[in-house]
Amino acid sequence: MVVQFSGRLPALETVRLEDKSVGLDGIIVVHSTTLGPGAGGCRLWHYPDLDQAFTDAFRLAEGMSYKNAMAGLPFGGAKAVLRRPDGPFDRAALFRAFGRAVAALDGRYVTAEDVGTGVADMHEVASQTRHVAGLAAVGAAAGGDPSPWTAQGVFGAIEAGAAFALGADLKGLTVAVQGTGNVGAELCRRLADAGARLVIADVAPGRRDRLATILCARVVGADAIAAVDADIFVPCALGGVLDAPTVAAMQARLVCGGANNQLAAPEVAGLLRDRGITYVPDYVANAGGIISVSAEYLGETAASVASRVAQIGPRVTALLEEASRRGLSPAQVADETAERLIAAAGRLAA
């Protein structure tokens, strides 16, 4: 089995997860622990085969290394990917089994929610290990579902990107949002409140249509959303959406969203730049969730989360300005910056 990485930092550790008695089937990838324990969520998804699950786990774990470095967090990168069983299954038992696997890593991996998992699942994990976050918040402490923080950070990144690329705030701009799950729906509400005109798409028509009614959004098919006449394209579904044909058909001048691994291949960043489309690297924009998870795990407050998430917009502005000044894609500049931060930490630890 060959797994392709987008970057240049090899994975540190992989753990195969398999317990047929509860339907557990997946992998944990610890990509880097130079800055601290590998931190990243647990994804539960309908992967057609194990090869695709492995590939997604490796790419997501690598992205977490870069995301945590850019956000200034004391964590490396890791991710868990679980294949959702085809038939009925005992969800609580599955996540308790997963929690035992996390416990066996003895703190090298800190888990939390991701696509397909939620707070209740993390409480099952927490019954087996303390190396988990995304649990229900208590008082002023950080905690709970991290997706609203992800949405808040992406919103700040979009505002910064619009000011840089379009010279405008969001009022009156047309924004095409792909995916109306937890992050996408919250982001749509924030965009509507800011005066943006929304075009939305989702493979789940029920939640899409409910949101469209509430926000007076226009609905298009999931296969058409990237090419609609819009100022900003906001990917908030699964990864790999930005490929050569998609970029060629795109009318938006700014791409900034909550999905991980938006580039189907690294060279797509250059295609976006060649077309004059400003791309905000996903792991810079969508760091709000891991900022919340990090604060919860370290025993910090929700106020500290808000303070760090508020830094995402200014960080995006600085990144886009540097990329413009150097004549490079923002993705290349972000990768170089993250790798430099990780390397510097490694030299200090040596």
Coordinates of C-alpha atoms in Angstrom, one line a residue:
M1 CA 0.0 0.0 0.0
V2 CA 1.4 3.4 -1.0
V3 CA 0.2 6.5 0.8
Q4 CA 1.0 9.9 -0.8
F5 CA 1.9 12.9 1.4
S6 CA 1.6 16.5 0.4
G7 CA 4.5 17.7 2.5
R8 CA 8.0 16.7 3.4
L9 CA 7.7 15.6 7.0
P10 CA 7.3 11.8 7.4
A11 CA 4.9 10.3 9.9
L12 CA 6.3 9.2 13.2
E13 CA 3.9 6.4 14.2
T14 CA 0.9 4.5 12.9
V15 CA -1.4 2.2 14.8
R16 CA -3.9 -0.1 13.1
L17 CA -7.2 -0.3 14.9
E18 CA -9.3 -3.5 14.6
D19 CA -11.8 -5.0 17.0
K20 CA -14.4 -7.0 15.1
S21 CA -16.5 -7.5 18.2
V22 CA -17.6 -3.8 18.2
G23 CA -16.9 -2.9 14.5
L24 CA -13.8 -0.9 15.2
D25 CA -11.7 -0.6 12.0
G26 CA -9.3 2.2 11.3
I27 CA -6.0 3.8 12.0
I28 CA -4.3 6.4 14.2
V29 CA -1.5 8.3 12.6
V30 CA 0.9 10.3 14.9
H31 CA 2.6 12.6 12.4
S32 CA 4.8 14.7 14.7
T33 CA 5.5 15.2 18.4
T34 CA 8.2 17.8 18.1
L35 CA 6.1 20.6 19.5
G36 CA 4.2 18.4 21.9
P37 CA 1.8 15.4 21.9
G38 CA 0.2 14.7 18.5
A39 CA -3.3 16.3 18.6
G40 CA -6.1 15.9 16.2
G41 CA -9.7 14.6 15.9
C42 CA -11.3 11.3 15.3
R43 CA -13.2 11.0 12.0
L44 CA -15.9 8.4 11.5
W45 CA -16.8 8.0 7.8
H46 CA -18.0 5.6 5.1
Y47 CA -14.6 4.7 3.6
P48 CA -15.0 2.1 0.8
D49 CA -11.8 0.4 1.6
L50 CA -8.9 0.5 4.1
D51 CA -6.5 2.1 1.6
Q52 CA -8.6 5.2 1.3
A53 CA -8.9 5.4 5.1
F54 CA -5.2 5.1 5.5
T55 CA -4.6 7.8 2.9
D56 CA -7.0 10.2 4.6
A57 CA -5.5 9.5 8.0
F58 CA -2.0 10.3 6.8
R59 CA -3.0 13.5 5.1
L60 CA -5.1 14.7 8.0
A61 CA -2.4 14.0 10.5
E62 CA 0.1 15.9 8.5
G63 CA -2.3 18.8 8.2
M64 CA -2.6 18.8 12.0
S65 CA 1.2 19.2 12.4
Y66 CA 1.1 22.3 10.2
K67 CA -2.1 23.6 11.7
N68 CA -0.9 23.4 15.3
A69 CA 2.5 24.9 14.4
M70 CA 0.9 27.9 12.7
A71 CA -1.6 28.4 15.5
G72 CA 1.3 28.5 18.0
L73 CA 0.0 25.5 20.0
P74 CA 2.2 23.2 22.1
F75 CA 1.1 20.2 20.1
G76 CA 2.2 18.1 17.2
G77 CA -0.1 16.6 14.6
A78 CA -2.1 13.3 14.7
K79 CA -5.4 12.0 13.5
A80 CA -7.7 9.0 13.9
V81 CA -9.8 7.7 11.0
L82 CA -12.5 5.0 11.7
R83 CA -14.5 3.2 9.0
R84 CA -18.2 3.4 9.8
P85 CA -19.7 -0.1 10.0
D86 CA -22.1 -0.9 7.2
G87 CA -24.9 -2.2 9.4
P88 CA -26.2 -1.4 13.0
F89 CA -23.5 -1.2 15.6
D90 CA -23.0 -0.3 19.3
R91 CA -21.6 3.2 19.0
A92 CA -20.8 3.5 22.7
A93 CA -18.8 0.2 22.6
L94 CA -17.0 1.2 19.5
F95 CA -15.8 4.5 21.0
R96 CA -14.8 2.8 24.3
A97 CA -12.7 0.4 22.3
F98 CA -11.2 3.4 20.5
G99 CA -10.5 5.0 23.8
R100 CA -8.5 2.0 25.0
A101 CA -6.4 2.3 21.8
V102 CA -5.8 6.0 22.6
A103 CA -4.9 5.1 26.2
A104 CA -2.3 2.6 25.0
L105 CA -0.4 5.4 23.3
D106 CA 0.3 6.9 26.7
G107 CA -0.3 10.5 25.8
R108 CA 1.4 10.6 22.4
Y109 CA -2.0 11.2 20.9
V110 CA -4.8 13.5 22.1
T111 CA -8.1 13.0 20.4
A112 CA -11.3 15.0 20.0
E113 CA -14.3 15.3 17.6
D114 CA -14.1 15.5 13.8
V115 CA -16.4 14.7 10.9
G116 CA -18.9 12.1 12.0
T117 CA -18.2 12.2 15.8
G118 CA -19.5 14.4 18.6
V119 CA -19.4 15.2 22.3
A120 CA -21.2 12.1 23.4
D121 CA -18.6 9.9 21.5
M122 CA -15.8 11.7 23.3
H123 CA -17.4 11.0 26.7
E124 CA -17.2 7.3 25.8
V125 CA -13.6 7.7 24.9
A126 CA -13.0 9.6 28.2
S127 CA -14.2 6.6 30.1
Q128 CA -11.1 4.8 29.0
T129 CA -8.4 7.6 28.7
R130 CA -7.7 11.1 29.9
H131 CA -6.1 12.0 26.6
V132 CA -9.2 13.4 25.0
A133 CA -10.9 16.8 24.7
G134 CA -14.2 18.1 23.2
L135 CA -16.1 17.1 26.3
A136 CA -19.0 19.1 27.7
A137 CA -17.8 22.4 29.0
V138 CA -18.1 23.2 32.8
G139 CA -18.4 26.8 33.9
A140 CA -15.8 29.2 32.3
A141 CA -13.5 26.4 31.3
A142 CA -12.8 25.6 27.7
G143 CA -14.6 22.6 26.2
G144 CA -17.7 21.4 24.4
D145 CA -18.2 21.0 20.6
P146 CA -15.3 22.8 19.0
S147 CA -17.1 23.4 15.6
P148 CA -18.4 26.8 16.6
W149 CA -14.9 28.0 17.2
T150 CA -13.8 26.5 13.9
A151 CA -16.6 28.5 12.2
Q152 CA -15.6 31.7 14.1
G153 CA -12.0 31.4 13.0
V154 CA -12.9 30.7 9.4
F155 CA -15.2 33.7 9.4
G156 CA -12.3 35.9 10.6
A157 CA -10.1 34.5 7.9
I158 CA -12.8 35.2 5.2
E159 CA -13.1 38.8 6.5
A160 CA -9.3 39.2 6.2
G161 CA -9.2 37.5 2.8
A162 CA -11.9 39.7 1.4
A163 CA -10.2 42.8 2.6
F164 CA -7.0 41.8 1.0
A165 CA -8.2 40.2 -2.2
L166 CA -11.4 42.2 -2.9
G167 CA -10.8 45.4 -1.0
A168 CA -14.2 45.0 0.6
D169 CA -16.1 43.8 3.6
L170 CA -18.7 41.1 3.3
K171 CA -21.8 43.2 2.9
G172 CA -23.3 42.6 -0.5
L173 CA -20.7 40.0 -1.6
T174 CA -21.9 36.6 -3.0
V175 CA -20.5 33.7 -1.0
A176 CA -20.8 30.1 -2.2
V177 CA -20.6 27.6 0.7
Q178 CA -20.0 24.0 0.0
G179 CA -21.2 21.9 3.0
T180 CA -23.8 22.9 5.7
G181 CA -22.8 20.6 8.5
N182 CA -21.8 21.9 12.0
V183 CA -19.1 24.3 10.8
G184 CA -20.7 25.2 7.4
A185 CA -24.1 26.0 8.9
E186 CA -22.7 28.2 11.7
L187 CA -20.5 29.9 9.2
C188 CA -23.5 30.6 6.9
R189 CA -25.3 32.3 9.8
R190 CA -22.3 34.5 10.5
L191 CA -21.9 35.4 6.8
A192 CA -25.7 36.2 6.5
D193 CA -25.4 38.4 9.6
A194 CA -22.6 40.3 7.9
G195 CA -24.7 41.0 4.9
A196 CA -23.4 38.4 2.4
R197 CA -25.6 36.9 -0.2
L198 CA -25.4 33.1 0.2
V199 CA -25.4 30.3 -2.4
I200 CA -25.2 26.9 -0.6
A201 CA -24.8 23.2 -1.5
D202 CA -24.8 20.0 0.5
V203 CA -25.2 16.3 -0.3
A204 CA -27.8 16.1 2.6
P205 CA -30.8 18.0 1.2
G206 CA -32.7 18.2 4.4
R207 CA -30.3 20.2 6.4
R208 CA -29.4 22.3 3.3
D209 CA -33.0 23.2 2.6
R210 CA -33.8 24.1 6.2
L211 CA -30.8 26.4 6.3
A212 CA -31.7 27.9 2.9
T213 CA -35.2 28.8 4.2
I214 CA -33.9 30.4 7.4
L215 CA -31.2 32.5 5.6
C216 CA -32.8 33.1 2.3
A217 CA -30.0 31.4 0.5
R218 CA -30.0 30.1 -3.1
V219 CA -29.5 26.4 -3.4
V220 CA -27.4 24.7 -6.1
G221 CA -26.2 21.1 -6.7
A222 CA -23.1 19.9 -4.9
D223 CA -21.4 19.4 -8.2
A224 CA -22.0 23.0 -9.3
I225 CA -21.2 25.1 -6.2
A226 CA -17.5 25.7 -7.0
A227 CA -18.3 27.2 -10.4
V228 CA -21.2 29.5 -9.5
D229 CA -21.0 33.3 -10.0
A230 CA -19.7 34.3 -6.6
D231 CA -17.0 36.5 -5.0
I232 CA -15.9 33.9 -2.5
F233 CA -15.9 30.1 -2.5
V234 CA -16.1 28.5 0.9
P235 CA -15.3 24.7 1.0
C236 CA -16.8 23.2 4.2
A237 CA -17.2 19.6 3.2
L238 CA -14.6 16.9 2.7
G239 CA -11.1 17.4 1.3
G240 CA -9.7 17.3 -2.3
V241 CA -12.3 19.6 -3.7
L242 CA -9.8 21.9 -5.4
D243 CA -8.4 20.2 -8.5
A244 CA -7.4 21.5 -11.9
P245 CA -10.9 21.3 -13.6
T246 CA -12.5 23.0 -10.6
V247 CA -10.0 25.8 -10.5
A248 CA -10.4 26.3 -14.3
A249 CA -14.2 26.7 -13.9
M250 CA -14.1 28.9 -10.8
Q251 CA -15.5 32.4 -10.9
A252 CA -14.7 33.4 -7.3
R253 CA -11.7 35.5 -6.5
L254 CA -11.2 34.2 -3.0
V255 CA -11.2 30.6 -1.6
C256 CA -11.3 30.2 2.2
G257 CA -13.2 27.5 4.1
G258 CA -13.4 25.1 6.9
A259 CA -12.7 21.8 5.1
N260 CA -9.3 20.1 5.6
N261 CA -7.0 19.2 2.8
Q262 CA -8.8 21.3 0.2
L263 CA -6.1 21.0 -2.4
A264 CA -6.3 17.7 -4.4
A265 CA -2.6 18.1 -5.0
P266 CA 0.1 20.6 -3.9
E267 CA 0.4 22.0 -7.5
V268 CA -3.2 23.2 -7.4
A269 CA -2.1 26.2 -5.2
G270 CA -0.1 27.4 -8.2
L271 CA -3.1 27.0 -10.5
L272 CA -5.1 29.2 -8.2
R273 CA -2.4 31.8 -8.1
D274 CA -2.0 31.8 -11.9
R275 CA -5.8 32.5 -12.2
G276 CA -5.6 35.4 -9.8
I277 CA -7.6 33.6 -7.1
T278 CA -6.5 34.2 -3.6
Y279 CA -6.3 31.0 -1.5
V280 CA -6.2 31.0 2.3
P281 CA -4.6 27.7 3.3
D282 CA -7.2 25.6 5.1
Y283 CA -5.1 24.8 8.1
V284 CA -4.5 28.4 8.8
A285 CA -8.2 29.4 8.5
N286 CA -9.8 26.4 10.3
A287 CA -7.6 26.3 13.4
G288 CA -10.4 27.5 15.8
G289 CA -11.5 23.9 16.7
I290 CA -8.0 22.7 17.7
I291 CA -7.4 25.9 19.6
S292 CA -10.5 25.0 21.7
V293 CA -9.4 21.4 22.1
S294 CA -5.9 22.5 23.1
A295 CA -7.2 24.9 25.7
E296 CA -9.6 22.3 27.2
Y297 CA -6.8 19.7 27.4
L298 CA -4.5 22.2 29.1
G299 CA -7.1 23.4 31.6
E300 CA -7.5 26.9 30.1
T301 CA -10.6 29.1 29.9
A302 CA -13.0 29.8 27.0
A303 CA -11.7 33.4 27.2
S304 CA -8.3 32.2 26.2
V305 CA -9.8 30.3 23.2
A306 CA -11.6 33.5 22.1
S307 CA -8.3 35.4 22.3
R308 CA -6.4 32.9 20.2
V309 CA -9.2 32.5 17.6
A310 CA -9.3 36.3 17.2
Q311 CA -5.6 36.1 16.0
I312 CA -6.6 34.0 13.0
G313 CA -7.7 36.9 10.9
P314 CA -4.5 39.0 11.4
R315 CA -2.4 35.9 10.8
V316 CA -4.2 35.4 7.4
T317 CA -3.5 39.1 6.5
A318 CA 0.2 38.7 7.3
L319 CA 0.4 35.5 5.3
L320 CA -1.3 36.9 2.2
E321 CA 0.8 40.0 2.4
E322 CA 4.0 38.0 2.6
A323 CA 3.0 35.7 -0.3
S324 CA 2.2 38.7 -2.4
R325 CA 5.5 40.4 -1.6
R326 CA 7.5 37.2 -2.4
G327 CA 5.5 36.3 -5.5
L328 CA 4.5 32.9 -4.0
S329 CA 1.3 31.1 -3.3
P330 CA 0.0 31.5 0.2
A331 CA 0.1 27.7 0.6
Q332 CA 3.8 27.6 -0.1
V333 CA 4.5 30.4 2.4
A334 CA 2.3 28.7 5.0
D335 CA 4.1 25.3 4.5
E336 CA 7.5 26.9 4.8
T337 CA 6.5 28.8 7.9
A338 CA 5.1 25.7 9.7
E339 CA 8.1 23.6 8.7
R340 CA 10.4 26.3 10.0
L341 CA 8.6 26.4 13.4
I342 CA 8.7 22.7 13.8
A343 CA 12.3 22.5 12.8
A344 CA 13.3 25.2 15.3
A345 CA 11.5 23.4 18.1
G346 CA 13.3 20.2 17.2
R347 CA 16.7 22.0 17.4
L348 CA 15.8 23.4 20.8
A349 CA 14.9 20.0 22.1
A350 CA 18.0 18.3 20.7

